[in-house]
PDB file of C-alpha atoms in Angstrom:
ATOM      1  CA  UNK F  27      97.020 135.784  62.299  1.00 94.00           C
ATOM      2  CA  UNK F  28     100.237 137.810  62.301  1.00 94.00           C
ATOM      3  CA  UNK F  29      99.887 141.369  63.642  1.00 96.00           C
ATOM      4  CA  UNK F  30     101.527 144.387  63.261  1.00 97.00           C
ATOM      5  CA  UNK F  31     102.414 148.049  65.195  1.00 97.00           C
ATOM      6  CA  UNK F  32     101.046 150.469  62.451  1.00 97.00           C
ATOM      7  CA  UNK F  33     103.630 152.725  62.026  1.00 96.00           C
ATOM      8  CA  UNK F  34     103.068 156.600  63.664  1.00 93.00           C
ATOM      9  CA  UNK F  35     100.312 155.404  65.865  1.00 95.00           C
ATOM     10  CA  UNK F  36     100.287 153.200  69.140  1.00 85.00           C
ATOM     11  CA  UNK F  37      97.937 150.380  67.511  1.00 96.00           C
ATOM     12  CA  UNK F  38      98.608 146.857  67.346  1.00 97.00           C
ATOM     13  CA  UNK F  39      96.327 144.896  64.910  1.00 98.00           C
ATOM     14  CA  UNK F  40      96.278 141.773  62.182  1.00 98.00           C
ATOM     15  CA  UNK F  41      98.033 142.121  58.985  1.00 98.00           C
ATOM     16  CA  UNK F  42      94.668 141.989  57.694  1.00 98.00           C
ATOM     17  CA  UNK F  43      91.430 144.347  58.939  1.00 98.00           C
ATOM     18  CA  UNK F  44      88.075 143.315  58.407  1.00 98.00           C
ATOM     19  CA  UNK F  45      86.317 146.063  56.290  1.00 98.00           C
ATOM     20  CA  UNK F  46      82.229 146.011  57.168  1.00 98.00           C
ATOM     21  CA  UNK F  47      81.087 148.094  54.218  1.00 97.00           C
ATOM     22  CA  UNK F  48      78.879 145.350  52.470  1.00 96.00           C
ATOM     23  CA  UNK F  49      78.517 143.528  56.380  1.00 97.00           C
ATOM     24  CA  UNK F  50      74.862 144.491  55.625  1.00 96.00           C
ATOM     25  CA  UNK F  51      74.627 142.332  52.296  1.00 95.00           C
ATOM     26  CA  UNK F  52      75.600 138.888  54.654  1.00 96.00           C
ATOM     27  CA  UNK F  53      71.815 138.690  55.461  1.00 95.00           C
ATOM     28  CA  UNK F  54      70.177 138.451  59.102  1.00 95.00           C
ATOM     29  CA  UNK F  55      71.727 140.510  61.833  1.00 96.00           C
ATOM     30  CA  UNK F  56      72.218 136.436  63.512  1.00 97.00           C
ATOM     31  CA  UNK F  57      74.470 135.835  60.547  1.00 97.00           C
ATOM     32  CA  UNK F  58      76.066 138.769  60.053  1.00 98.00           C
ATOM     33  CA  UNK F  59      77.186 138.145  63.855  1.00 98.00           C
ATOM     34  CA  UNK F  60      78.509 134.863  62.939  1.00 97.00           C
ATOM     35  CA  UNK F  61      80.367 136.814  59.976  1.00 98.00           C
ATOM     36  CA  UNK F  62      82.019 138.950  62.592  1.00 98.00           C
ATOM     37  CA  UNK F  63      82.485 135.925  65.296  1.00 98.00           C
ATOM     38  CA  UNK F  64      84.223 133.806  62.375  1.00 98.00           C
ATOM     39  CA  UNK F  65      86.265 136.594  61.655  1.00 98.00           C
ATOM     40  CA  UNK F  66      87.571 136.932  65.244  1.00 98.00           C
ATOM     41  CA  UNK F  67      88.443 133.134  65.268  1.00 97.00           C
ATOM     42  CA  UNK F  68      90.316 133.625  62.143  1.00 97.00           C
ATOM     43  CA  UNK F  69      92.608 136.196  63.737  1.00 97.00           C
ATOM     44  CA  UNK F  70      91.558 139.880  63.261  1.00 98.00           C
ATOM     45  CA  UNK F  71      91.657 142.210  65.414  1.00 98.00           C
ATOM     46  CA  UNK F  72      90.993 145.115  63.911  1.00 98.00           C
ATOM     47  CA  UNK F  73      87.624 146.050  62.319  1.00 98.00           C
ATOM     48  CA  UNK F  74      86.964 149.423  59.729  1.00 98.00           C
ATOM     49  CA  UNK F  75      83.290 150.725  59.430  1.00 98.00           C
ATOM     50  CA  UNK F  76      81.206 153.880  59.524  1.00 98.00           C
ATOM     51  CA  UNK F  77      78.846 155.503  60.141  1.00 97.00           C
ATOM     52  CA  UNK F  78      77.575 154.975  56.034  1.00 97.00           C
ATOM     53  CA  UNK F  79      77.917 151.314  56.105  1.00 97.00           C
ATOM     54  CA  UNK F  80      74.754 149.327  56.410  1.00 96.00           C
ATOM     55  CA  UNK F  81      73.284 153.087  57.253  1.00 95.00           C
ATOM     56  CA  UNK F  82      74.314 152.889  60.638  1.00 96.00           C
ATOM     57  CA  UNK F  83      74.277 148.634  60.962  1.00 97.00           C
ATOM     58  CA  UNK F  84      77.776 148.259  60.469  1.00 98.00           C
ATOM     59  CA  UNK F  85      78.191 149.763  63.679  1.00 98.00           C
ATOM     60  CA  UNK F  86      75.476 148.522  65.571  1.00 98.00           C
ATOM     61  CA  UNK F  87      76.370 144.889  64.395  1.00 98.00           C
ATOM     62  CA  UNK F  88      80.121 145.368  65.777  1.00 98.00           C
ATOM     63  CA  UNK F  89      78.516 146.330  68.917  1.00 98.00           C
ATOM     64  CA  UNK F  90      77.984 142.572  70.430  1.00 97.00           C
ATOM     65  CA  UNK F  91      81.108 141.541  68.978  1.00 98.00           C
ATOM     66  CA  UNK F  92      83.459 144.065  70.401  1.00 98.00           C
ATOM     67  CA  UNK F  93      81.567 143.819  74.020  1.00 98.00           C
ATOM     68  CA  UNK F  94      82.419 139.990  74.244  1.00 98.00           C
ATOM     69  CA  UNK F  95      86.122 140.711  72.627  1.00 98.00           C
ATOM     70  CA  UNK F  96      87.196 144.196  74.401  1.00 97.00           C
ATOM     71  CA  UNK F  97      90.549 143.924  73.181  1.00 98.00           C
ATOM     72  CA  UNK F  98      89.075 143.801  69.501  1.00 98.00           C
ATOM     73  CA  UNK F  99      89.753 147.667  68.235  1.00 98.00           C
ATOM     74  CA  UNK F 100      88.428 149.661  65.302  1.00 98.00           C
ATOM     75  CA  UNK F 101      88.321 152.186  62.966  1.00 98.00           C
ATOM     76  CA  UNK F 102      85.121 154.593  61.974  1.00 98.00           C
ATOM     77  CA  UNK F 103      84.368 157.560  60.320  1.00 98.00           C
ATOM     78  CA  UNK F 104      82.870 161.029  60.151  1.00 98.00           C
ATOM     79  CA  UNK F 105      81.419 163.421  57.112  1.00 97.00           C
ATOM     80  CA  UNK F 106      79.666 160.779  55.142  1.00 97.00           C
ATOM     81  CA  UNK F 107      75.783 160.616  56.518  1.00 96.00           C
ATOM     82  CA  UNK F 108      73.095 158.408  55.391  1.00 94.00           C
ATOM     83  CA  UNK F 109      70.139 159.223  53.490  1.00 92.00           C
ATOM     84  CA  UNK F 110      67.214 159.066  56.350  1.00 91.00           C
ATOM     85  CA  UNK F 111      70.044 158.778  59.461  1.00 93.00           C
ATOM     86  CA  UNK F 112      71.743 155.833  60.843  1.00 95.00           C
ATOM     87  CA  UNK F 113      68.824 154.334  63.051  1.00 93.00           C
ATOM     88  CA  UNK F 114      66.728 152.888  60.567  1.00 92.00           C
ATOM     89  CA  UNK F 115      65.919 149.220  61.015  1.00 93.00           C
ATOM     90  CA  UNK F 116      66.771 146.442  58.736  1.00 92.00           C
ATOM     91  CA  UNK F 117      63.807 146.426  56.919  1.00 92.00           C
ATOM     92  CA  UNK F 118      63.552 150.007  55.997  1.00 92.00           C
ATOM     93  CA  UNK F 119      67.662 150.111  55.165  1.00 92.00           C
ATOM     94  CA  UNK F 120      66.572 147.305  52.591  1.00 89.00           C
ATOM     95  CA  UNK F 121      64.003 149.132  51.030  1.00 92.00           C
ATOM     96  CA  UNK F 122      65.807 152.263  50.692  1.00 91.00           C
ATOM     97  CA  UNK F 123      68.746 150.442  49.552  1.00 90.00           C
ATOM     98  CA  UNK F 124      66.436 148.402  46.804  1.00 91.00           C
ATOM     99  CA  UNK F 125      65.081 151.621  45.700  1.00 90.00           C
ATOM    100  CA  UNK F 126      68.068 153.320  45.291  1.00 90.00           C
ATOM    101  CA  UNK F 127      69.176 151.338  42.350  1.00 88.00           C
ATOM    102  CA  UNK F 128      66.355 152.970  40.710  1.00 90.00           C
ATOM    103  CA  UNK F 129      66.177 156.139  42.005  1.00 89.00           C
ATOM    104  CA  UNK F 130      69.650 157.184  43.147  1.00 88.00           C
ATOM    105  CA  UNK F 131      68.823 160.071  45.577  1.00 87.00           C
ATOM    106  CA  UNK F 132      67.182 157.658  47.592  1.00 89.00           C
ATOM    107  CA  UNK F 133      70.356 155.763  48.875  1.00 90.00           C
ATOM    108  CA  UNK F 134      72.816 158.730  47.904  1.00 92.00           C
ATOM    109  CA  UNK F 135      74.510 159.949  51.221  1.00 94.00           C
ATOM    110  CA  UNK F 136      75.062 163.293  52.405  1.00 94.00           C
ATOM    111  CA  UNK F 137      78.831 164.406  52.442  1.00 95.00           C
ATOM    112  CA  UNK F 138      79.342 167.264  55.396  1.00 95.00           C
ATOM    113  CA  UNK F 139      82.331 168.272  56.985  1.00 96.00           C
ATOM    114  CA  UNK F 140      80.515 171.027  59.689  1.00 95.00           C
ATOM    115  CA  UNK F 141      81.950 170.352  63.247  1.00 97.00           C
ATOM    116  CA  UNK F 142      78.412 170.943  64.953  1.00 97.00           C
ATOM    117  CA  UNK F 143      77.264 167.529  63.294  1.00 97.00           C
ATOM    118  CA  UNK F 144      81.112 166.103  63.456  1.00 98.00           C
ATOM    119  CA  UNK F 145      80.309 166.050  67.430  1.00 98.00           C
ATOM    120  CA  UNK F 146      76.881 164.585  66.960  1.00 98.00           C
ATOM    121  CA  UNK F 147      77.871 161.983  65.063  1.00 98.00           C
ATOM    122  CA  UNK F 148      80.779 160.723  67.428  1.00 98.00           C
ATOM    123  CA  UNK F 149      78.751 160.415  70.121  1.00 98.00           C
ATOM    124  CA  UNK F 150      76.578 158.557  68.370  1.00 98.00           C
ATOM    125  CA  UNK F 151      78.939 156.377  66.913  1.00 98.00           C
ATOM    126  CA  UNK F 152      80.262 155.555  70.680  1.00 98.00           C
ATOM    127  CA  UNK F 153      76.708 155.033  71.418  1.00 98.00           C
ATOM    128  CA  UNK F 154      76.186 151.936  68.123  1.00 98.00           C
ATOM    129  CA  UNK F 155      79.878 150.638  68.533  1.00 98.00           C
ATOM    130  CA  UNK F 156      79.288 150.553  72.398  1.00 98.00           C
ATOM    131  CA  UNK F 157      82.742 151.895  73.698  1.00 98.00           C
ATOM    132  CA  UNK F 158      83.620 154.813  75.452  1.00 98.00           C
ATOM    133  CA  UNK F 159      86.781 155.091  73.196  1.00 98.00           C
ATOM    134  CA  UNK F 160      87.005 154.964  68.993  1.00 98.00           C
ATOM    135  CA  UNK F 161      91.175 153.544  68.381  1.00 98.00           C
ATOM    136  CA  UNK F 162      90.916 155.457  65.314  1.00 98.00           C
ATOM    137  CA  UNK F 163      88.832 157.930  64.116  1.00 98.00           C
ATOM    138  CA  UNK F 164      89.116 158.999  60.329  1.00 98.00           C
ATOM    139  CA  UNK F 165      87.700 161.693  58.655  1.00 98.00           C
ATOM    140  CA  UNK F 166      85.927 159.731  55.648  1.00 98.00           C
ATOM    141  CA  UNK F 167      87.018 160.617  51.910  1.00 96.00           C
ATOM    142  CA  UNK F 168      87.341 164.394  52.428  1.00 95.00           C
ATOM    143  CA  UNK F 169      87.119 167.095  50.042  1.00 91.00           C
ATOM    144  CA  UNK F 170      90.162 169.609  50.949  1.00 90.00           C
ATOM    145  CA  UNK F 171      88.746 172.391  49.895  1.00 85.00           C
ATOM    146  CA  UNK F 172      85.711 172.113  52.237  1.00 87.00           C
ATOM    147  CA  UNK F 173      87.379 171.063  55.354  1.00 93.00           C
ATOM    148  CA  UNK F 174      88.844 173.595  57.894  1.00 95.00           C
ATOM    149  CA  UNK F 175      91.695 171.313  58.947  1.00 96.00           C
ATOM    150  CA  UNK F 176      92.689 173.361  61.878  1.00 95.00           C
ATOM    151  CA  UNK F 177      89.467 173.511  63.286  1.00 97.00           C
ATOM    152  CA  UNK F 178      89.535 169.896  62.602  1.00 97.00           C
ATOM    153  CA  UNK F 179      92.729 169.430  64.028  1.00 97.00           C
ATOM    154  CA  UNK F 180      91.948 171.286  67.362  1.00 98.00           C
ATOM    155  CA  UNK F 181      88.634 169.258  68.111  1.00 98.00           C
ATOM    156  CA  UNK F 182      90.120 166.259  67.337  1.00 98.00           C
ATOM    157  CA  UNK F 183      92.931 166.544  69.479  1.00 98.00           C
ATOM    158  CA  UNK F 184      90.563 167.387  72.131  1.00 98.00           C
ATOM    159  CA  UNK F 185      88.553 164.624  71.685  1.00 98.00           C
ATOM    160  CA  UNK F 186      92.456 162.122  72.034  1.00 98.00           C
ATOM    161  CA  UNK F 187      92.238 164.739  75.357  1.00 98.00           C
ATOM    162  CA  UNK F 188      88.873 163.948  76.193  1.00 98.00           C
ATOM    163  CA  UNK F 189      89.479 160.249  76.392  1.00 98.00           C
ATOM    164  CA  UNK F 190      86.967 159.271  73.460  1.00 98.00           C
ATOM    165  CA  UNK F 191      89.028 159.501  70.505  1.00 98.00           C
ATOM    166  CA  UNK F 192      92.768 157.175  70.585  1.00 98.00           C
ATOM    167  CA  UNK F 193      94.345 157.905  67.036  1.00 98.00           C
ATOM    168  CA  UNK F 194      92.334 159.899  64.165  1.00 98.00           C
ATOM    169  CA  UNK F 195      93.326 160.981  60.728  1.00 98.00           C
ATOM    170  CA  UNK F 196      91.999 160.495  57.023  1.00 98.00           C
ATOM    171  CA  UNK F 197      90.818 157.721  54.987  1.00 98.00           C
ATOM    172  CA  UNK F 198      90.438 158.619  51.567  1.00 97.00           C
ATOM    173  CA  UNK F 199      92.795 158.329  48.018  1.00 97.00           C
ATOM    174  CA  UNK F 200      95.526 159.485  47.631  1.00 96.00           C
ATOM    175  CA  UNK F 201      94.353 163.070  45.204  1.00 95.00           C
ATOM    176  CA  UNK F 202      92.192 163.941  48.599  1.00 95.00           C
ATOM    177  CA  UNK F 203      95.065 163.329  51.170  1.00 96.00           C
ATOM    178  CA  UNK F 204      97.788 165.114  49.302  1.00 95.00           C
ATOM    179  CA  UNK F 205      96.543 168.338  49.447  1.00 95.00           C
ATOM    180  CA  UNK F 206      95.600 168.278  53.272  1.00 96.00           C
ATOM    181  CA  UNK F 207      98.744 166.659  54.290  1.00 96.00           C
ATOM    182  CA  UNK F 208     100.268 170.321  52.327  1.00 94.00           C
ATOM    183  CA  UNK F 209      98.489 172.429  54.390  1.00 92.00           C
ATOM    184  CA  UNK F 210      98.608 170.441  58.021  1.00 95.00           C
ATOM    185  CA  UNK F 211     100.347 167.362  57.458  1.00 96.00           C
ATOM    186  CA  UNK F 212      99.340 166.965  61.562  1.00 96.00           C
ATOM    187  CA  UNK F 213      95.789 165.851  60.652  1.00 97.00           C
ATOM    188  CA  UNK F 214      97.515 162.726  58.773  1.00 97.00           C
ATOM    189  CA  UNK F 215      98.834 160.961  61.684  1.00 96.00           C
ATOM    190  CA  UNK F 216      96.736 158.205  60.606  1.00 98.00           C
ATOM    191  CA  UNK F 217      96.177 157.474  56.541  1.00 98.00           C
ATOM    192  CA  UNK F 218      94.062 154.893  55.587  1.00 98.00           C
ATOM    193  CA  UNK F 219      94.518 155.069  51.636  1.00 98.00           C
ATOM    194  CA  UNK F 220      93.332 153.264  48.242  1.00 98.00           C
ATOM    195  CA  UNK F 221      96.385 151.595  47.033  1.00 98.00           C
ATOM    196  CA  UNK F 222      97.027 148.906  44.319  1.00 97.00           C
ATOM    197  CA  UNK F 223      99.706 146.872  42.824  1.00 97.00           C
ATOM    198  CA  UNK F 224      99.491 148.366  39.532  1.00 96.00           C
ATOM    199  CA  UNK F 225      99.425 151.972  40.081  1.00 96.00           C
ATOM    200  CA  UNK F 226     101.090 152.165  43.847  1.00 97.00           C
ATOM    201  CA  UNK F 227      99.091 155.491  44.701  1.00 97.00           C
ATOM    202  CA  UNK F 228      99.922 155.427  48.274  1.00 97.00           C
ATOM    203  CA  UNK F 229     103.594 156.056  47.016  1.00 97.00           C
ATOM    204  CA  UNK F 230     102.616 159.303  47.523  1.00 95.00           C
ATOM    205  CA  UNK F 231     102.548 159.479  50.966  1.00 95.00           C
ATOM    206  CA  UNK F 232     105.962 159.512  50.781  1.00 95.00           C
ATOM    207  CA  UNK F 233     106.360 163.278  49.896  1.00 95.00           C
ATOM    208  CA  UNK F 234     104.914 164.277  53.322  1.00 95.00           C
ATOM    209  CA  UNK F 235     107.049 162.060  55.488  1.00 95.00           C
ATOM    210  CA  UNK F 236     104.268 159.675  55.953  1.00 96.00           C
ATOM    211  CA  UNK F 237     104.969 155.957  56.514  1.00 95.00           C
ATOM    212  CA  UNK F 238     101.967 153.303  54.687  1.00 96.00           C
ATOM    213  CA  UNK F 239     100.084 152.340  57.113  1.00 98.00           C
ATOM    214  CA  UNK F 240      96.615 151.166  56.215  1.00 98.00           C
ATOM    215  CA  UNK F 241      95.441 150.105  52.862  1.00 98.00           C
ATOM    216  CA  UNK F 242      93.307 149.284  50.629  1.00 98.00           C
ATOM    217  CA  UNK F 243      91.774 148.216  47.295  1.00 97.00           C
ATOM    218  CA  UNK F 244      94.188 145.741  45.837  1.00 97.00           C
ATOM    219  CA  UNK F 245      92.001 142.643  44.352  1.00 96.00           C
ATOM    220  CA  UNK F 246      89.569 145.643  42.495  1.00 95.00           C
ATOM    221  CA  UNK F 247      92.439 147.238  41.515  1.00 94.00           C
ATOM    222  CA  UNK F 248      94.147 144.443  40.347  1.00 94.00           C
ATOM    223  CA  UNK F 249      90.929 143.498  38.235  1.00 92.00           C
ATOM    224  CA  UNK F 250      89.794 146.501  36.962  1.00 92.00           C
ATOM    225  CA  UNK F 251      93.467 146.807  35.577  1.00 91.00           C
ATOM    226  CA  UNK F 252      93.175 143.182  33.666  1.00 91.00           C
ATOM    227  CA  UNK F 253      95.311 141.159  36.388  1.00 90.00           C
ATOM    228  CA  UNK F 254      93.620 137.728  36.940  1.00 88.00           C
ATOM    229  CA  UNK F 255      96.022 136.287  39.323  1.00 92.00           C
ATOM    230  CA  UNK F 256      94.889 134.625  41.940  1.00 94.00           C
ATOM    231  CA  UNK F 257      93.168 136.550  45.150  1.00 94.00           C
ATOM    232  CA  UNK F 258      95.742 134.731  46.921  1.00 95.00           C
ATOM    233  CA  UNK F 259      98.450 135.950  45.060  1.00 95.00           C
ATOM    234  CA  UNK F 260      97.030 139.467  45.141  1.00 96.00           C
ATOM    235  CA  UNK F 261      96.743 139.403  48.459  1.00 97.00           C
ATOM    236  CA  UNK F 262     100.618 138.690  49.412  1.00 96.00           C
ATOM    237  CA  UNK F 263     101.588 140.800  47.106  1.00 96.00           C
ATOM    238  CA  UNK F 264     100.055 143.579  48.828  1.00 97.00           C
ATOM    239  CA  UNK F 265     100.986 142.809  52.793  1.00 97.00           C
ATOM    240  CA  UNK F 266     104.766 142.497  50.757  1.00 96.00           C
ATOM    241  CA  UNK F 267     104.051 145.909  49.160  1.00 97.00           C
ATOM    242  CA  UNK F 268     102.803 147.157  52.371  1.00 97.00           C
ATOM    243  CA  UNK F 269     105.172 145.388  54.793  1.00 94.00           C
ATOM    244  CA  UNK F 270     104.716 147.955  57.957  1.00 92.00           C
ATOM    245  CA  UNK F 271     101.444 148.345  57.874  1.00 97.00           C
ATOM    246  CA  UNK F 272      97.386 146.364  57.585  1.00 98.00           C
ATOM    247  CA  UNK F 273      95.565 145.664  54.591  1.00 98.00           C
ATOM    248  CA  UNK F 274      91.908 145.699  54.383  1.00 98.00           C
ATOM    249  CA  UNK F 275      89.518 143.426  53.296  1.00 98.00           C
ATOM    250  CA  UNK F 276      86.338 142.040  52.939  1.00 96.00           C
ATOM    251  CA  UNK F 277      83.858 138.746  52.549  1.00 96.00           C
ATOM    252  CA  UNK F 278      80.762 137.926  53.229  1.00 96.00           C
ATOM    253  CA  UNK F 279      81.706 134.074  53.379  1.00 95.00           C
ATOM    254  CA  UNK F 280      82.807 133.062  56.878  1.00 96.00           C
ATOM    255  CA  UNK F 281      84.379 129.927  55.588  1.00 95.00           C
ATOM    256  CA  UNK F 282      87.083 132.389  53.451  1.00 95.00           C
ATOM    257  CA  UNK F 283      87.947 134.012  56.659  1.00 96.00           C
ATOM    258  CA  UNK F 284      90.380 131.284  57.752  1.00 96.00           C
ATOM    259  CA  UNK F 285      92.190 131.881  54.625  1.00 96.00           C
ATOM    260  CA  UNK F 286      93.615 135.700  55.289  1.00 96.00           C
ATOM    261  CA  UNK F 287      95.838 133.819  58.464  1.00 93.00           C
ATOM    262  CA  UNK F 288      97.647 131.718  55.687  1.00 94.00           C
ATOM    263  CA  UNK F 289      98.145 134.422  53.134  1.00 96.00           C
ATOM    264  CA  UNK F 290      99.493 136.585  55.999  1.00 93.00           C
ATOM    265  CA  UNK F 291     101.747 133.762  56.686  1.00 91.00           C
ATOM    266  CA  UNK F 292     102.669 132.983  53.362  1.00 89.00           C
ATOM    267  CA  UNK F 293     103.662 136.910  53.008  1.00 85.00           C
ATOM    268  CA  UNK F 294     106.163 137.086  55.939  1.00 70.00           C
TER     269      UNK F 294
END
């Protein structure tokens, strides 16, 4: 698959990242390892999860993966918890997940952005990923007026100091960045944003001096605004919207993964 420097940070990657947020929905941790293997032999290199996703499985299912491919790299997250922690095993995450259709509070996350749990949860995150280094670390969906971005700012950058943190910044929409990127546009040197054909949120970005990098969103965009094109067509007309930067997205059909290398070459 084509890659791509994202601009402002020192990160080479595929034109397309694999997002893991419904990895957990592929079934069996065996096949949700063969969702992630497929996707390396299609060409990414570059994986997005968190901490949230799967309740902590995500992670823990990238862990195998990334050990046999070290010069795979990825993106997680930090503020968004899940309800009864991130160590839960598959059948309890099930459950909790079946019963939260019903009753919400059961699946509902918890949103925090204290620093005491920040540094928890990184370690543990190293820990389920199984690095000693996060390529980018993203503070996830943000609410500006509860976040202390110079505190922030100053443990983060000790953490790029510290050796277990490469790149960080947000990942979030648009409305959330703005506002931070106002008051310490520093904390944005990486934006991973909801974007889509239609509306072109990210465009946004461009008020602050910062370049599109990662994004996001396009085919539920795209659908939810009554555009039935083609995925494929939806799909190169967002790497051409976003030329500089990655585009994320997600399957839980190995057999589709092949198909992102030829959209990224069809978009050149």
């Amino acid at each position: 698959m084509k890659q791509v420097v994202i601009p402002g940070i020192n990160l080479r990657c595929s034109r397309f990242i694999l997002g893991t947020a419904s990895l957990f929905n592929a079934g069996r941790p065996d096949t949700r390892y063969r969702l992630l293997k497929a996707a390396v032999d299609a060409g990414f290199t570059h994986f997005d999860t968190a901490p949230y996703y799967g309740f902590g499985a995500a992670e823990r299912d990238l862990k195998q993966v990334l050990r046999e491919h070290p010069a795979l790299t990825v993106t997680t997250k930090v503020g968004i918890y899940s309800p009864g922690g991130e160590a839960q095993p598959d059948a309890l995450i099930f459950l909790r997940k079946a019963a939260g259709r019903v009753i919400k509070p059961i699946s509902a996350p918890t949103k925090t952005f204290d620093l005491a749990r920040a540094k928890v949860a990184l370690e543990r995150s190293l820990r389920r990923l199984g690095r000693d280094r996060i390529d980018v670390y993203t503070l996830h969906e943000p609410d500006p007026g509860t976040v202390r971005t110079d505190e922030w700012l100053r443990w983060l950058e000790d953490c790029v100091k510290a050796g277990k943190v490469k790149n960080f910044g947000l990942a979030s929409t648009a409305d959330r960045v703005a506002p931070i990127a106002e008051h310490c546009v520093a904390l944005c040197q990486y934006v991973q944003v909801l974007d889509s054909l239609e509306n072109r949120e990210a465009d946004a970005l461009s008020r602050y001096g910062l370049p599109m990098q990662v994004t996001y969103g396009y085919v539920s965009g795209a659908r939810s605004s009554g555009n039935h094109a083609s995925v494929e067509n939806i799909l190169m007309d967002a790497l051409r919207r976003n030329r500089s930067g990655a585009v994320i997205v997600s399957t839980l059909r190995p057999e589709r993964l092949p198909q992102y290398a030829r959209i990224a070459e069809s978009a050149a």
